[in-house]
Amino acid sequence: MFTGTAAAGHIQPLLDERTRANRQFFDREAARLAQVCHLMAERFARGGRLVAVGRSPAARSDARHVAVEFVHPVIVGKRALPALGLAGEGGNLSAQVGLVGRPDDIVIGFEADDPEVAGALRVARDRGCLTLAFAAGSGAEHEFLPPSPDPSVRQELVETLYHVLWELVHVFFEHRGLLSGRHERTHHNAGASSFLYPFLDERENELQPVLDDVARSVLMKSEEVGALRAQTLGENDAVLRRAGGALRECFARGGQLLALGNGGSATDAMDAVADFRATAGRWQARAAIDLTEDAGIITAIANDIGVEAIFLRQVIAYGSAGDALLALSTSGNSANVIAALDQARRRGLVTVAMVGYDGGRIASEALADHVVVTRSEHIPRIQEAQASAYHVLRELVG
């Protein structure tokens, strides 16, 4: 943990470490990530699925996050790809993979230095699955090791990596002749995929030129998130420090943090709560509740009242004056997030919102006390920069 500078309220050293690690990681791994995208596309083309496993609270959030990205693509026109997130609440991970894993599946293990995750990867590999992990000695075929001693930075790099895999695996579906068992077309224009894959009119009879172009696209995406992270932490330096101070005061008075979001942002809320509950370095464990966690509560409210009330009703149930609410939204316009922020303000909670695009209604109407704006329209990059923002916020709270 880079806690000394954060404790003093200085965000720049935290950004510097992220910039260094991001550049080093993707410069080193771009070509290999392109190859893994191709291998994953072949597995999906044969009917395989992505199976993500993680046992700790933070690893569980990543397993859920990567699954929702593949199943519910945010890019219009992109196919949904089958993905499952398996976590500790389902029992032993090796046993779970043993029950659901198929030979053509792709299994990603988060925090694979956990013996239970490593065991699940061994089961998957023995079954013939393609295996990926982010820890040395995991037993996975493909290990990607983020070059930072800070676990928050490592997690941010892994999030960018699995977003990139999701974005670029689609390239190979547009080049069917490069997938084993598919029919070759001698020439293809990437068409609607061009903003994901800007290298048009590629030949389908040679794999290496496509791999080279996908590797260049990996580097472009890593540079994009590096710049966006710098904008998010730089422009919002004062906002983050004020929010950190407000949360410290909240916790000192015995208050608690509520966190929420939709889709990938729900898994980021899950991760933020895991971090606030954790004790690490100078961090104290803090009282925090994930409003996305209980499927029974969410589906009951959605069914009987409506989706717009799923967070609002929980704020009424759990929130009191002196508590705080962290809301994550890529658009800044989500109706259920806005309803929760409004109710939180009425009840005297401190409100912190992290939003993308131009900030949407949350920023333009000042619907939260502290608004962190990530200025992008690219949802994966927004989420990656927001992860840096709430990790830095956690450092500032201590």
XYZ file of C-alpha atoms in Angstrom:
398
model
C 0.000 0.000 0.000
C 1.199 3.490 -0.811
C -0.293 4.851 2.378
C 2.089 7.564 3.497
C 1.299 9.989 0.696
C -2.382 9.137 0.695
C -2.590 9.770 4.416
C -1.223 13.244 3.804
C -3.902 13.845 1.193
C -1.630 13.665 -1.861
C -3.128 11.789 -4.783
C -0.419 12.354 -7.412
C 1.931 9.575 -6.173
C -0.977 7.138 -6.313
C -1.640 8.157 -9.910
C 2.063 7.910 -10.780
C 2.210 4.293 -9.604
C -0.875 3.422 -11.650
C 0.530 5.103 -14.758
C 3.839 3.258 -14.454
C 2.274 -0.143 -13.813
C -0.340 0.264 -16.563
C 2.264 1.096 -19.205
C 4.652 -1.664 -18.151
C 1.946 -4.333 -17.939
C 0.282 -3.793 -21.289
C 3.495 -3.065 -23.183
C 4.699 -6.458 -21.989
C 1.471 -8.414 -22.479
C -0.253 -6.939 -25.558
C 0.883 -9.650 -27.986
C 0.003 -12.457 -25.586
C -3.428 -10.948 -24.901
C -4.116 -10.916 -28.649
C -3.296 -14.629 -28.783
C -5.572 -15.362 -25.813
C -8.418 -13.452 -27.504
C -8.061 -15.779 -30.488
C -8.007 -18.883 -28.287
C -11.089 -17.660 -26.411
C -12.949 -16.961 -29.653
C -12.278 -20.519 -30.809
C -13.652 -21.851 -27.529
C -16.787 -19.706 -27.744
C -17.265 -20.748 -31.389
C -17.303 -24.386 -30.255
C -19.957 -23.674 -27.629
C -17.665 -23.023 -24.695
C -18.393 -20.603 -21.872
C -16.414 -18.266 -19.673
C -16.337 -19.422 -16.037
C -14.865 -16.915 -13.568
C -13.963 -18.009 -10.038
C -13.012 -16.037 -6.932
C -13.386 -16.669 -3.211
C -12.418 -13.477 -1.336
C -14.883 -10.555 -1.340
C -12.721 -8.579 -3.800
C -12.116 -11.599 -6.069
C -15.830 -12.358 -6.003
C -16.535 -8.861 -7.323
C -14.208 -9.451 -10.282
C -15.744 -12.853 -11.037
C -19.184 -11.246 -11.107
C -17.938 -8.269 -13.114
C -16.363 -10.209 -15.961
C -19.444 -12.452 -16.193
C -21.870 -9.550 -16.569
C -19.705 -7.943 -19.264
C -19.761 -11.056 -21.446
C -23.436 -11.931 -20.892
C -24.833 -8.392 -21.169
C -22.661 -6.524 -23.689
C -23.026 -2.759 -23.382
C -22.114 -2.264 -27.049
C -25.211 -2.433 -29.235
C -25.011 -5.202 -31.815
C -22.369 -7.264 -30.014
C -23.368 -10.805 -29.248
C -23.977 -12.014 -25.706
C -21.428 -14.657 -24.763
C -22.132 -17.272 -22.076
C -20.372 -16.595 -18.788
C -20.747 -17.684 -15.167
C -19.346 -16.197 -11.973
C -18.633 -18.744 -9.231
C -17.857 -17.502 -5.726
C -17.473 -18.811 -2.204
C -21.171 -18.660 -1.311
C -21.709 -21.570 -3.708
C -19.369 -23.837 -1.758
C -15.901 -25.158 -2.545
C -14.722 -23.724 -5.864
C -13.058 -26.935 -7.058
C -16.304 -28.786 -6.489
C -18.274 -26.099 -8.317
C -15.961 -26.185 -11.331
C -16.076 -29.967 -11.252
C -19.867 -29.844 -11.532
C -20.300 -27.161 -14.185
C -17.032 -27.087 -16.121
C -16.919 -28.378 -19.707
C -13.839 -29.139 -21.831
C -14.331 -26.156 -24.167
C -14.841 -23.640 -21.339
C -12.510 -20.790 -20.423
C -11.809 -20.536 -16.679
C -10.399 -17.363 -15.121
C -9.193 -17.496 -11.527
C -9.034 -14.303 -9.476
C -6.549 -14.161 -6.583
C -5.230 -17.545 -7.667
C -2.671 -17.544 -4.845
C -5.693 -18.684 -2.794
C -5.334 -22.500 -2.613
C -9.038 -22.977 -3.288
C -8.897 -20.910 -6.485
C -5.702 -22.694 -7.568
C -7.458 -26.008 -6.950
C -10.367 -24.943 -9.143
C -7.933 -24.034 -11.913
C -6.313 -27.476 -11.680
C -9.705 -29.149 -12.006
C -10.480 -26.958 -15.015
C -7.167 -27.628 -16.726
C -7.447 -31.375 -16.187
C -10.860 -31.192 -17.857
C -9.392 -29.480 -20.924
C -10.493 -25.911 -20.195
C -8.445 -22.905 -21.249
C -7.197 -21.372 -17.966
C -6.087 -17.848 -17.046
C -4.893 -16.389 -13.745
C -3.080 -13.401 -12.278
C -0.757 -15.009 -9.741
C 2.499 -16.916 -10.177
C 2.367 -20.656 -9.593
C -1.385 -20.838 -10.115
C -1.162 -23.753 -12.516
C -3.092 -21.825 -15.184
C -1.873 -22.059 -18.791
C -1.769 -18.284 -19.069
C -0.576 -16.229 -16.109
C -0.612 -12.433 -16.326
C 1.246 -10.849 -13.412
C 0.472 -7.151 -12.772
C 3.718 -5.328 -11.916
C 2.782 -3.493 -8.698
C 3.078 -4.236 -4.973
C -0.257 -2.457 -4.369
C -3.225 -4.878 -4.458
C -5.599 -2.100 -5.552
C -3.400 -1.275 -8.543
C -3.097 -4.945 -9.437
C -6.866 -5.318 -9.344
C -7.331 -2.255 -11.580
C -4.927 -3.684 -14.162
C -6.752 -7.001 -14.103
C -10.082 -5.218 -14.647
C -8.692 -3.473 -17.727
C -7.308 -6.810 -18.939
C -10.619 -8.652 -18.779
C -12.457 -5.727 -20.334
C -9.950 -5.813 -23.206
C -10.446 -9.564 -23.612
C -14.195 -9.030 -23.816
C -13.893 -6.172 -26.329
C -11.385 -7.836 -28.646
C -12.571 -11.437 -28.627
C -15.348 -10.175 -30.918
C -12.790 -9.290 -33.594
C -12.243 -12.964 -34.347
C -15.970 -13.603 -34.818
C -15.734 -11.082 -37.653
C -12.919 -13.221 -39.174
C -14.507 -16.622 -39.199
C -11.849 -18.144 -41.403
C -9.327 -17.690 -38.575
C -11.306 -19.882 -36.175
C -10.780 -23.620 -36.353
C -13.891 -25.404 -37.580
C -15.373 -22.294 -39.231
C -15.658 -21.523 -42.963
C -13.088 -19.155 -44.406
C -14.040 -15.929 -46.130
C -11.127 -14.551 -48.090
C -11.804 -10.897 -47.320
C -13.713 -9.050 -44.622
C -14.494 -5.470 -43.651
C -14.877 -4.997 -39.888
C -17.895 -2.707 -40.418
C -19.728 -2.043 -37.157
C -16.739 -3.309 -35.186
C -14.481 -0.559 -36.472
C -14.510 1.532 -33.305
C -13.418 -1.520 -31.314
C -11.041 -2.688 -33.992
C -9.904 0.166 -36.233
C -7.822 -1.913 -38.640
C -10.254 -2.596 -41.483
C -10.213 -4.835 -44.557
C -8.063 -7.624 -43.122
C -7.366 -10.857 -44.996
C -8.704 -14.010 -43.369
C -6.098 -16.399 -44.702
C -3.335 -15.187 -42.346
C -3.686 -15.100 -38.579
C -0.550 -13.161 -37.635
C -1.505 -9.805 -39.225
C -4.792 -9.864 -37.320
C -3.018 -10.773 -34.087
C -0.601 -7.885 -34.627
C -3.471 -5.456 -35.149
C -5.326 -6.746 -32.075
C -2.142 -6.281 -30.031
C -1.955 -2.671 -31.243
C -5.581 -2.235 -30.207
C -4.714 -3.545 -26.726
C -2.048 -0.854 -26.445
C -4.467 1.828 -27.644
C -6.979 0.823 -24.987
C -4.348 0.795 -22.240
C -3.215 4.279 -23.270
C -6.847 5.423 -23.262
C -7.461 4.258 -19.712
C -4.142 5.719 -18.589
C -5.178 9.145 -19.851
C -8.676 8.789 -18.420
C -7.331 7.759 -15.029
C -5.114 10.844 -15.041
C -8.132 13.038 -15.874
C -10.298 11.418 -13.209
C -7.788 11.648 -10.379
C -6.332 14.970 -11.519
C -9.477 17.018 -12.162
C -11.203 15.506 -9.127
C -8.286 15.734 -6.698
C -10.022 18.271 -4.438
C -13.386 16.476 -4.684
C -11.842 13.174 -3.637
C -10.000 14.746 -0.715
C -13.162 16.470 0.505
C -15.137 13.250 0.126
C -12.444 11.334 2.011
C -12.637 13.839 4.861
C -16.438 13.635 4.960
C -16.344 9.829 5.104
C -13.729 9.870 7.876
C -16.020 12.114 9.918
C -18.959 9.826 9.186
C -17.118 6.748 10.407
C -15.737 8.605 13.449
C -19.324 9.342 14.501
C -20.280 5.687 14.181
C -21.859 5.980 10.744
C -21.861 3.427 7.962
C -21.383 3.499 4.201
C -24.023 2.258 1.752
C -22.874 1.531 -1.822
C -24.815 0.862 -5.015
C -24.695 0.637 -8.807
C -26.179 -1.268 -11.753
C -24.549 -4.024 -13.809
C -20.775 -3.671 -13.858
C -21.174 -0.745 -11.473
C -22.968 -3.111 -9.075
C -19.865 -5.285 -8.975
C -17.757 -2.167 -8.408
C -20.016 -1.277 -5.451
C -19.408 -4.836 -4.226
C -15.662 -4.269 -4.512
C -15.782 -0.886 -2.765
C -17.685 -2.409 0.173
C -15.167 -5.274 0.349
C -12.354 -2.720 0.554
C -14.038 -0.630 3.233
C -14.697 -3.715 5.351
C -11.078 -4.868 5.020
C -8.157 -4.192 7.336
C -4.915 -3.713 5.396
C -1.877 -1.526 6.050
C -3.186 1.566 7.798
C -6.766 0.803 6.747
C -9.266 0.285 9.540
C -12.228 -1.989 8.888
C -15.249 0.255 8.276
C -18.965 -0.483 8.456
C -20.290 -0.781 4.889
C -23.359 -2.337 3.238
C -23.629 -3.405 -0.403
C -27.125 -2.564 -1.646
C -26.633 -4.790 -4.712
C -25.875 -7.947 -2.742
C -29.196 -9.452 -1.718
C -30.988 -10.898 -4.754
C -34.108 -11.626 -2.705
C -34.511 -8.005 -1.621
C -33.712 -6.605 -5.072
C -36.063 -8.915 -6.958
C -38.864 -8.445 -4.415
C -38.718 -4.660 -4.764
C -38.329 -4.815 -8.552
C -41.281 -7.184 -8.892
C -43.670 -5.487 -6.473
C -42.756 -1.813 -6.903
C -40.353 -1.409 -9.822
C -36.660 -1.359 -10.679
C -36.451 2.373 -9.921
C -37.095 1.625 -6.237
C -34.536 -1.153 -5.634
C -32.019 1.166 -3.973
C -34.445 3.786 -2.696
C -36.252 1.269 -0.468
C -32.959 0.017 0.946
C -31.796 3.548 1.738
C -35.054 3.991 3.669
C -34.441 0.687 5.484
C -30.762 1.129 6.333
C -29.829 4.791 6.018
C -29.827 7.332 8.849
C -28.486 10.846 9.360
C -24.729 10.579 9.787
C -24.355 7.680 7.344
C -22.935 7.974 3.815
C -23.884 6.727 0.357
C -21.498 5.907 -2.505
C -23.282 5.753 -5.874
C -21.578 4.451 -9.025
C -23.046 5.187 -12.471
C -21.379 5.305 -15.858
C -24.075 7.599 -17.298
C -25.009 9.760 -14.327
C -28.648 9.324 -15.372
C -29.748 5.982 -13.884
C -33.205 6.509 -12.425
C -32.759 4.127 -9.495
C -29.421 5.730 -8.570
C -30.952 9.214 -8.698
C -33.902 8.104 -6.551
C -31.514 6.669 -3.952
C -29.402 9.836 -3.893
C -32.502 11.968 -3.439
C -33.723 9.833 -0.553
C -30.265 9.778 1.037
C -30.072 13.565 0.961
C -33.552 13.813 2.512
C -32.431 11.522 5.316
C -29.214 13.434 6.043
C -26.651 11.055 4.543
C -23.376 12.289 3.060
C -23.536 11.458 -0.660
C -20.653 10.649 -3.004
C -21.271 9.882 -6.696
C -18.837 8.625 -9.334
C -20.203 9.196 -12.834
C -19.074 9.056 -16.475
C -19.852 10.879 -19.730
C -20.405 14.565 -18.816
C -21.735 13.605 -15.392
C -25.371 13.406 -16.503
C -28.149 14.649 -14.266
C -26.218 13.764 -11.129
C -23.529 16.322 -11.972
C -25.629 18.957 -13.755
C -28.251 19.056 -10.998
C -25.744 18.588 -8.132
C -27.640 15.549 -6.850
C -24.733 14.436 -4.637
C -22.535 16.325 -2.188
C -19.321 15.124 -3.862
C -19.386 14.248 -7.591
C -16.378 12.644 -9.324
C -16.713 12.883 -13.124
C -14.822 10.570 -15.491
C -15.098 12.292 -18.873
C -15.558 9.448 -21.344
C -18.361 7.752 -23.264
C -16.624 4.366 -23.288
C -18.178 2.334 -20.483
C -15.315 -0.142 -19.831
C -12.798 2.692 -19.542
C -15.163 4.662 -17.270
C -15.452 1.706 -14.913
C -11.696 1.200 -14.852
C -11.031 4.844 -13.978
C -13.808 4.772 -11.375
C -12.113 1.759 -9.745
C -9.001 3.903 -9.343
C -11.133 6.688 -7.877
C -12.826 4.598 -5.211
C -9.570 2.822 -4.359
C -7.925 6.224 -3.854
C -10.932 7.336 -1.807
C -10.443 4.267 0.392
C -6.776 5.227 0.865
C -7.760 8.752 1.842
C -10.232 7.486 4.448
C -7.728 5.064 5.963
